[in-house]
Amino acid sequence: MKFTVSSTALSSRLNTLSKVINSKNSLAILDSFLFHITDNQLTITASDRENVMQTTIAIENVEGTGDFCIPNHVILDAVRELPEQPLNFDIDLESFAIKILYQNGLYNFTAQNAEEFPPVQHIEDGATEITAEASILVDNINRSLFATANDELRPVMNGIYFDLTPDSLSIVASDGHKLVRNQNFTIKNDIPASFVLPKKPATLLKNVLSKDDGDVTIKFNDRNAEIIFTDGTLNCRLIEGRYPNYNSVIPKDNPNHVTIDRKSLLSAIRRVLPFASESSQLVRFHLEMGKLEVSSQDLDFATAAKEHLTCEYTNKPMSIGFKGSSLLEILNNIDSEEVVLQLADPSRAGIIVPATQPENEDVLMLIMPMLLND
C-alpha cells in the first residue's frame, strides 16, 4: 500500500491528536495512532478508551487500502522537524514494514497490527442533537473551563454542563466558589436535554476548533457524545449524574451596581494580591460614591496594600471581600472593556457581567464572598 501526504498537514494533525493519548494506557496499542486509508483519504484516530478523536487528510498517489498503527512518539518525532514537502509512505501490510521517503532521506520502521485498536462507538440514531457555530463553542468553553472543579466526591462538578431548553442553551461551570453561566438564545430545543462534558474533551475541543470552522454538531445520549467538526470528530464518555440547580444560587436582585474599567481593576488586584494572606488571598473592596478602594493585608507578616480606582457607583458605602485569585480568573475570562459588579451585602454572592454582552448571549460570572474581620 502506498500514498503521499503533506508533511506539515500530517504533523499538525498528529500534534492535535497526540493530546488524546495518555502517558500510561491500559492497552499498549493506545500508545499508537490508527491510520486508515480508503477513497484517497487518510483517517487518523487517537484514543484513551474514553475519548476518541479522528481527523481526515486528503492524500495522493494512493495504491491499495488498509489499516495499520504507528507508535505516537515514532511518527511525531519523524515529521516534527521536516519542512513542508510530500511524504511518500510505502507499507507492507503483511510484515507491517513502513518506508517513508522524503526530500533528502528516508525512514524505516515497523508498524503494528490495527486489529487490537478498540473500535469507535458511534452515537445511535435518535440522540439529541445541537448545532452551533465553532466560534460560539470555543468562546463558551474558554470562558467556562477555569471554573470547573477537581472534586473526587462530586465528579459531576468536574465538567462543563450543557443545559438545552426551549429558550436557550446554557453552558455552565462551577466549583462551588465561583460559577460561570453562558446563555445563547439562538440555540434551543423544544425538549429539554442536558449533559456534562468532562474537562479533557472540552480542552481538546478548545485546542482543535478554529473560530472560522463553521458549524459544529453535537450528538449526545445519557452516556456518550459525538462532536462533529470541520476536520474530524470527537467521541467521548460523559460524566453521569445530576448537575446542581445552578440558577438557584444566582441572586435575582443585587441592587448595588458598580461599572468599572476591566483592565484597571485587573491591574489593581494584581498589585495588591501579593500583600494578602497567602492562605486566604483575601482582597477587600470598599465602595463609596464614584470610588472603589481595593486593599489587602497579611497580619502575620505585617504587609498591606491599598489602591483607589474611579468607577460608576451611586449607592451607599459598602465593603465586601473576595478571593483575589478567583477575581483574576473571572476578569481574565471576560472580553468586555468594562465590567459591572452587582453586589448586595458582604454575605451574598457577587455577580460580574460584561458591560456589553455578546450578541444573542448573556454571560454571567458569580463569586462567593469571604468574611471580613471588621
Coordinates of C-alpha atoms in Angstrom, one line a residue:
M1 CA 0.0 0.0 0.0
K2 CA 1.3 3.4 -1.0
F3 CA 0.2 7.1 -0.6
T4 CA 1.6 10.6 -0.5
V5 CA 0.7 13.2 2.1
S6 CA 1.9 16.7 3.0
S7 CA 4.4 16.8 5.9
T8 CA 3.0 19.9 7.6
A9 CA -0.6 18.8 7.3
L10 CA 0.3 15.4 8.8
S11 CA 2.5 17.0 11.6
S12 CA -0.3 19.5 12.5
R13 CA -3.0 16.8 12.8
L14 CA -0.8 14.4 14.7
N15 CA 0.2 17.1 17.3
T16 CA -3.5 17.8 17.9
L17 CA -4.4 14.1 18.2
S18 CA -1.5 13.4 20.5
K19 CA -3.2 15.3 23.3
V20 CA -5.8 12.5 23.5
I21 CA -3.2 9.9 24.2
N22 CA -2.4 9.2 27.9
S23 CA 1.2 8.8 29.2
K24 CA 0.1 5.4 30.6
N25 CA -2.5 3.3 28.9
S26 CA -4.4 0.2 29.9
L27 CA -3.9 -1.2 26.3
A28 CA -0.4 -0.9 24.7
I29 CA -2.0 -0.3 21.3
L30 CA -3.4 3.0 22.6
D31 CA 0.1 4.5 22.6
S32 CA -0.3 4.5 18.8
F33 CA -2.2 6.3 16.1
L34 CA -4.5 4.3 13.9
F35 CA -4.1 5.0 10.2
H36 CA -7.0 4.1 7.9
I37 CA -6.6 4.6 4.1
T38 CA -9.6 4.5 1.8
D39 CA -11.0 6.5 -1.1
N40 CA -8.0 8.9 -1.4
Q41 CA -8.4 9.8 2.2
L42 CA -6.3 9.2 5.3
T43 CA -8.2 9.0 8.6
I44 CA -6.1 9.1 11.7
T45 CA -7.5 8.0 15.1
A46 CA -6.2 8.5 18.7
S47 CA -7.9 7.1 21.7
D48 CA -7.6 6.7 25.5
R49 CA -10.7 4.5 25.6
E50 CA -13.0 7.3 27.0
N51 CA -12.1 9.9 24.3
V52 CA -11.6 9.1 20.6
M53 CA -10.6 11.8 18.2
Q54 CA -10.5 11.3 14.4
T55 CA -9.2 13.6 11.7
T56 CA -9.1 13.2 7.9
I57 CA -6.4 14.3 5.4
A58 CA -6.6 14.3 1.6
I59 CA -3.8 12.1 0.2
E60 CA -2.5 11.4 -3.3
N61 CA -0.9 8.6 -5.4
V62 CA -2.9 6.0 -3.4
E63 CA -2.3 2.4 -4.1
G64 CA -4.4 0.0 -2.0
T65 CA -6.4 0.4 1.2
G66 CA -5.9 -0.8 4.7
D67 CA -5.3 -0.1 8.4
F68 CA -2.1 0.0 10.5
C69 CA -0.9 1.6 13.8
I70 CA 2.2 3.7 14.4
P71 CA 3.5 4.5 17.9
N72 CA 2.9 8.1 18.6
H73 CA 6.4 9.2 19.6
V74 CA 7.9 7.5 16.5
I75 CA 5.8 9.3 13.9
L76 CA 5.7 12.6 15.8
D77 CA 9.5 12.8 16.1
A78 CA 9.8 11.7 12.5
V79 CA 7.7 14.5 11.0
R80 CA 8.2 17.3 13.5
E81 CA 11.4 18.7 12.1
L82 CA 10.6 18.3 8.4
P83 CA 9.8 21.4 6.3
E84 CA 6.8 21.4 4.0
Q85 CA 7.2 18.6 1.4
P86 CA 5.4 15.5 0.2
L87 CA 6.0 12.3 2.3
N88 CA 5.7 9.0 0.3
F89 CA 4.5 6.2 2.5
D90 CA 5.2 2.6 1.4
I91 CA 3.6 -0.1 3.7
D92 CA 3.8 -3.9 3.6
L93 CA 0.5 -4.9 5.3
E94 CA 1.8 -8.5 5.9
S95 CA 5.0 -7.6 7.7
F96 CA 3.9 -4.1 8.6
A97 CA 7.3 -2.7 7.4
I98 CA 7.0 1.0 6.7
K99 CA 9.2 3.1 4.5
I100 CA 8.7 6.9 4.4
L101 CA 10.6 8.7 1.6
Y102 CA 11.2 12.4 1.9
Q103 CA 13.2 15.0 0.1
N104 CA 16.6 14.2 1.4
G105 CA 16.2 10.8 3.1
L106 CA 14.0 8.0 4.3
Y107 CA 12.7 6.4 7.5
N108 CA 12.4 2.7 8.0
F109 CA 10.4 1.2 10.9
T110 CA 7.8 -1.3 11.8
A111 CA 4.1 -0.6 12.3
Q112 CA 1.6 -2.5 14.4
N113 CA -1.5 -4.6 13.5
A114 CA -4.6 -2.5 13.7
E115 CA -6.9 -5.3 14.8
E116 CA -6.2 -4.7 18.5
F117 CA -7.2 -1.0 18.3
P118 CA -10.6 -0.5 20.0
P119 CA -13.4 0.3 17.5
V120 CA -15.1 3.7 17.6
Q121 CA -18.5 3.6 19.3
H122 CA -20.8 6.0 17.3
I123 CA -23.9 7.5 18.7
E124 CA -27.1 5.7 17.5
D125 CA -29.9 7.4 15.6
G126 CA -32.4 9.3 17.7
A127 CA -29.9 11.0 20.0
T128 CA -30.4 14.7 20.9
E129 CA -28.5 17.0 18.5
I130 CA -27.1 20.5 18.9
T131 CA -25.7 22.6 16.1
A132 CA -23.6 25.6 17.0
E133 CA -21.0 27.9 15.3
A134 CA -17.5 26.9 16.2
S135 CA -16.7 30.4 17.3
I136 CA -19.6 30.3 19.9
L137 CA -18.5 27.0 21.2
V138 CA -14.8 28.0 21.5
D139 CA -15.7 31.2 23.3
N140 CA -18.1 29.5 25.7
I141 CA -15.7 26.7 26.6
N142 CA -12.8 29.2 27.0
R143 CA -14.9 31.2 29.4
S144 CA -16.0 28.2 31.4
L145 CA -13.0 25.8 31.8
F146 CA -11.4 27.8 34.7
A147 CA -14.5 27.4 36.9
T148 CA -14.6 23.6 36.8
A149 CA -13.9 21.7 40.0
N150 CA -11.4 19.0 40.9
D151 CA -13.8 17.2 43.3
E152 CA -13.5 13.4 43.8
L153 CA -16.7 13.3 45.8
R154 CA -18.8 15.2 43.3
P155 CA -17.4 14.3 39.8
V156 CA -20.3 16.0 38.1
M157 CA -18.8 19.3 39.1
N158 CA -15.6 18.5 37.3
G159 CA -17.0 19.1 33.8
I160 CA -18.9 21.7 31.8
Y161 CA -22.7 21.4 31.9
F162 CA -24.7 21.9 28.7
D163 CA -28.3 22.7 29.5
L164 CA -30.6 22.8 26.4
T165 CA -34.1 24.2 27.0
P166 CA -36.9 25.7 24.8
D167 CA -35.4 29.2 25.5
S168 CA -31.7 28.8 25.2
L169 CA -28.5 26.7 25.6
S170 CA -26.8 27.4 28.9
I171 CA -23.1 26.3 29.2
V172 CA -22.2 26.3 32.9
A173 CA -19.3 25.5 35.1
S174 CA -18.8 25.8 38.9
D175 CA -16.5 24.7 41.7
G176 CA -18.8 25.9 44.5
H177 CA -16.9 29.1 45.0
K178 CA -17.3 30.6 41.5
L179 CA -19.7 30.0 38.7
V180 CA -19.9 30.8 35.0
R181 CA -23.2 30.7 33.0
N182 CA -23.2 31.4 29.3
Q183 CA -26.6 31.6 27.7
N184 CA -27.1 31.5 24.0
F185 CA -30.6 32.4 22.8
T186 CA -30.1 31.2 19.2
I187 CA -29.6 27.6 20.2
K188 CA -32.7 25.9 21.7
N189 CA -34.7 22.7 21.7
D190 CA -38.4 22.0 22.3
I191 CA -37.5 19.0 24.5
P192 CA -35.1 19.9 27.4
A193 CA -31.9 17.9 27.4
S194 CA -28.5 18.2 29.1
F195 CA -25.1 16.6 29.6
V196 CA -21.8 17.1 31.4
L197 CA -18.8 17.3 29.2
P198 CA -15.5 16.2 31.0
K199 CA -12.6 18.6 31.2
K200 CA -10.3 16.6 28.9
P201 CA -12.6 16.6 25.8
A202 CA -13.6 20.2 26.5
T203 CA -9.9 21.1 26.4
L204 CA -9.4 19.1 23.3
L205 CA -12.2 20.9 21.6
K206 CA -10.8 24.3 22.7
N207 CA -7.5 23.4 21.1
V208 CA -8.8 21.8 17.9
L209 CA -11.6 24.2 16.9
S210 CA -10.9 27.4 15.0
K211 CA -13.4 30.3 15.1
D212 CA -13.6 30.0 11.3
D213 CA -14.5 26.4 11.3
G214 CA -18.2 26.9 10.6
D215 CA -20.8 24.7 12.3
V216 CA -20.2 22.1 14.9
T217 CA -22.7 19.3 15.6
I218 CA -23.0 17.6 19.0
K219 CA -25.0 14.4 19.3
F220 CA -25.4 13.0 22.7
N221 CA -27.3 10.5 24.9
D222 CA -27.2 9.6 28.5
R223 CA -23.6 8.3 28.4
N224 CA -21.7 9.4 25.3
A225 CA -21.4 12.4 23.0
E226 CA -20.2 12.6 19.4
I227 CA -18.9 16.0 18.3
I228 CA -18.5 16.6 14.5
F229 CA -16.4 19.5 13.3
T230 CA -14.8 20.5 10.0
D231 CA -11.6 18.4 10.3
G232 CA -12.9 15.4 12.2
T233 CA -14.9 14.0 15.1
L234 CA -14.5 13.6 18.8
N235 CA -16.3 10.8 20.7
C236 CA -16.3 10.9 24.4
R237 CA -17.7 9.4 27.6
L238 CA -19.9 11.9 29.5
I239 CA -19.9 12.4 33.3
E240 CA -23.0 10.7 34.7
G241 CA -25.0 12.3 37.5
R242 CA -27.4 15.2 38.2
Y243 CA -25.9 18.6 37.9
P244 CA -26.9 21.0 40.8
N245 CA -29.6 23.7 40.1
Y246 CA -27.2 26.4 39.2
N247 CA -30.0 29.0 38.7
S248 CA -31.0 28.7 42.4
V249 CA -27.6 30.1 43.6
I250 CA -27.7 33.2 41.3
P251 CA -29.1 36.2 43.2
K252 CA -32.1 37.6 41.4
D253 CA -31.5 41.2 42.6
N254 CA -28.2 42.7 43.7
P255 CA -29.1 46.4 43.9
N256 CA -25.5 47.9 44.2
H257 CA -24.1 48.2 40.7
V258 CA -20.5 49.2 40.0
T259 CA -19.3 49.9 36.5
I260 CA -15.5 49.9 36.1
D261 CA -12.8 49.5 33.6
R262 CA -11.9 45.8 33.5
K263 CA -8.1 46.2 32.8
S264 CA -7.7 48.8 35.5
L265 CA -9.4 46.6 38.1
L266 CA -7.4 43.6 36.9
S267 CA -4.1 45.5 37.3
A268 CA -5.0 46.8 40.7
I269 CA -5.9 43.3 42.0
R270 CA -2.6 42.0 40.7
R271 CA -0.7 44.7 42.5
V272 CA -2.4 44.3 45.9
L273 CA -2.8 40.5 45.9
P274 CA 0.9 39.7 46.8
F275 CA 0.4 41.6 50.1
A276 CA -2.6 39.4 51.1
S277 CA -2.5 36.4 53.3
E278 CA -1.1 33.5 51.3
S279 CA -3.7 31.1 52.8
S280 CA -6.8 33.2 52.3
Q281 CA -5.8 35.5 49.3
L282 CA -8.5 37.9 50.7
V283 CA -8.9 41.1 48.7
R284 CA -11.2 43.8 50.1
F285 CA -13.4 46.1 48.1
H286 CA -14.7 49.3 49.8
L287 CA -17.2 51.3 47.7
E288 CA -18.1 54.9 48.0
M289 CA -19.7 57.4 45.6
G290 CA -17.6 57.2 42.4
K291 CA -14.7 55.4 44.1
L292 CA -13.5 51.8 44.7
E293 CA -10.8 51.1 47.2
V294 CA -9.0 47.7 46.6
S295 CA -6.9 46.6 49.5
S296 CA -5.2 43.5 51.1
Q297 CA -3.2 42.7 54.2
D298 CA -1.3 39.9 55.9
L299 CA -1.3 40.5 59.7
D300 CA 1.2 37.7 60.3
F301 CA 3.9 39.4 58.1
A302 CA 2.8 43.0 58.7
T303 CA 2.2 43.6 55.0
A304 CA -0.6 45.6 53.4
A305 CA -1.5 47.3 50.1
K306 CA -4.2 49.7 49.1
E307 CA -5.2 51.3 45.7
H308 CA -8.0 53.7 44.7
L309 CA -9.9 53.4 41.4
T310 CA -12.6 55.6 39.9
C311 CA -15.9 53.9 39.0
E312 CA -19.6 54.5 38.4
Y313 CA -21.2 53.9 41.8
T314 CA -24.1 55.9 43.4
N315 CA -25.3 53.7 46.2
K316 CA -24.5 53.7 49.9
P317 CA -20.9 52.8 51.1
M318 CA -20.2 49.1 51.5
S319 CA -17.3 46.7 51.9
I320 CA -17.0 43.1 50.7
G321 CA -14.2 40.6 50.4
F322 CA -13.3 38.1 47.7
K323 CA -10.6 35.6 46.9
G324 CA -8.1 37.5 44.8
S325 CA -7.1 34.6 42.5
S326 CA -10.7 33.9 41.7
L327 CA -11.3 37.5 40.8
L328 CA -8.3 37.5 38.5
E329 CA -9.6 34.3 36.7
I330 CA -13.0 35.8 36.2
L331 CA -11.8 39.2 34.9
N332 CA -9.3 37.4 32.6
N333 CA -12.2 35.5 31.0
I334 CA -14.4 38.5 30.2
D335 CA -13.8 40.2 26.9
S336 CA -15.7 43.5 27.5
E337 CA -13.7 46.7 28.2
E338 CA -15.9 47.5 31.2
V339 CA -17.5 45.1 33.7
V340 CA -20.4 45.6 36.0
L341 CA -20.2 44.3 39.6
Q342 CA -23.6 43.6 41.0
L343 CA -23.5 43.4 44.8
A344 CA -26.0 43.2 47.7
D345 CA -24.2 42.9 51.1
P346 CA -20.9 41.3 52.4
S347 CA -22.6 37.9 52.9
R348 CA -24.2 37.4 49.5
A349 CA -22.6 36.3 46.2
G350 CA -21.4 38.9 43.8
I351 CA -22.2 38.9 40.1
I352 CA -19.8 40.1 37.5
V353 CA -21.0 40.7 33.9
P354 CA -19.6 42.4 30.8
A355 CA -20.9 45.9 30.4
T356 CA -21.6 45.0 26.8
Q357 CA -23.0 41.5 26.3
P358 CA -22.1 39.4 23.2
E359 CA -24.8 39.3 20.5
N360 CA -27.7 36.9 21.4
E361 CA -25.8 35.9 24.6
D362 CA -25.9 36.5 28.3
V363 CA -22.6 36.0 30.1
L364 CA -22.7 35.9 33.9
M365 CA -20.0 35.1 36.4
L366 CA -20.6 34.6 40.2
I367 CA -18.2 34.7 43.0
M368 CA -18.8 33.8 46.6
P369 CA -17.7 36.4 49.2
M370 CA -15.2 35.9 52.0
L371 CA -15.7 37.0 55.6
L372 CA -14.3 40.4 56.5
N373 CA -12.9 40.8 60.0
D374 CA -14.1 44.3 60.8

